[in-house]
Amino acid sequence: MSSNVPPGRTIDLAKIDAMSDEQLSEIRDTIDAEMKRREARKTREARKQIVELAQAHNIDLSSLSGQKPKYRDPKNQFNTWSGRGRKPEWLRAYLAEGRDIEDFRVA
């Protein structure tokens, strides 16, 4: 059986029986955190590819969602938000700088 565990970071499955509940929980938490990081990375990469493809073909992504955009990024016309759901990263970044959300409202 092959393993994708890097050298020096092996888990001896025969020793699992001897591990405490706390040790097993720590291993599980480490694995869960790594799985979340990987999923988040894959999602970011997929979104980036989707945006790049839409831009290359001059497609406004908001037209695909059925919701008209209420807010638009002045630096990138393809970054829009309908005002529903979580605020997108681009808008959260502007708001963190102290900008007013109304600065981005679509007329």
XYZ file of C-alpha atoms in Angstrom:
107
model
C 0.000 0.000 0.000
C 1.442 3.384 -0.969
C 1.247 6.401 1.265
C 1.091 10.120 0.517
C 2.444 10.987 3.964
C 5.683 12.976 3.639
C 8.869 11.366 4.999
C 9.295 12.035 8.701
C 5.564 12.554 9.177
C 4.319 9.022 9.322
C 1.588 7.615 11.473
C 2.181 4.104 12.728
C -1.305 2.665 12.541
C -0.285 -0.168 14.856
C 0.259 2.407 17.623
C -3.203 3.935 17.349
C -4.580 1.479 19.893
C -2.052 2.739 22.437
C -2.871 6.431 21.909
C -4.989 8.341 24.373
C -8.310 9.840 23.399
C -6.661 13.259 23.618
C -3.902 12.258 21.180
C -6.417 10.798 18.741
C -8.559 13.914 19.007
C -5.513 16.081 18.270
C -4.719 14.023 15.168
C -8.341 14.236 14.022
C -8.375 18.018 14.566
C -5.152 18.367 12.564
C -6.596 16.324 9.711
C -9.893 18.250 9.783
C -8.043 21.580 9.660
C -5.914 20.409 6.733
C -8.973 19.195 4.847
C -10.671 22.589 5.364
C -7.556 24.422 4.129
C -7.421 22.242 1.023
C -11.120 22.696 0.280
C -10.826 26.475 0.703
C -7.805 26.544 -1.623
C -9.628 24.493 -4.264
C -12.645 26.784 -4.012
C -10.480 29.920 -4.365
C -8.707 28.437 -7.381
C -11.995 27.424 -9.024
C -13.528 30.860 -8.454
C -10.437 32.532 -9.874
C -10.646 30.357 -12.989
C -14.352 31.108 -13.385
C -13.782 34.864 -13.095
C -10.861 34.746 -15.543
C -12.917 32.749 -18.040
C -15.865 35.135 -17.705
C -13.591 38.144 -18.191
C -11.935 36.555 -21.231
C -15.360 36.125 -22.820
C -16.738 39.455 -21.564
C -19.452 37.788 -19.459
C -20.888 39.605 -16.452
C -21.171 36.898 -13.788
C -24.076 38.649 -12.104
C -26.152 38.035 -15.228
C -25.890 34.304 -14.538
C -27.188 34.467 -10.978
C -30.576 35.960 -11.736
C -29.940 38.736 -9.217
C -29.134 42.192 -10.488
C -26.039 43.684 -8.881
C -26.613 46.402 -6.310
C -22.911 47.018 -5.687
C -19.944 47.077 -8.063
C -16.184 47.261 -7.529
C -14.924 50.443 -9.231
C -11.556 48.780 -9.908
C -13.032 45.638 -11.507
C -16.451 45.773 -13.161
C -16.783 41.992 -12.891
C -16.819 42.181 -9.081
C -20.455 42.707 -8.172
C -22.745 41.877 -5.282
C -26.537 41.634 -5.210
C -26.717 42.633 -1.553
C -27.800 39.128 -0.576
C -25.683 36.617 1.295
C -22.160 37.219 2.551
C -20.385 40.356 1.462
C -17.700 39.482 -1.098
C -14.030 39.834 -0.193
C -13.495 42.852 -2.443
C -16.284 44.765 -0.658
C -15.181 43.693 2.817
C -11.684 44.991 2.006
C -13.050 48.411 1.028
C -15.223 48.568 4.140
C -12.233 47.645 6.316
C -10.465 50.688 4.835
C -13.306 52.826 6.164
C -15.167 53.272 2.873
C -18.966 53.591 2.881
C -20.930 50.782 1.244
C -23.001 53.383 -0.613
C -19.852 54.354 -2.558
C -20.279 51.095 -4.478
C -24.036 51.134 -5.119
C -24.993 50.682 -8.765
C -26.981 53.664 -10.031
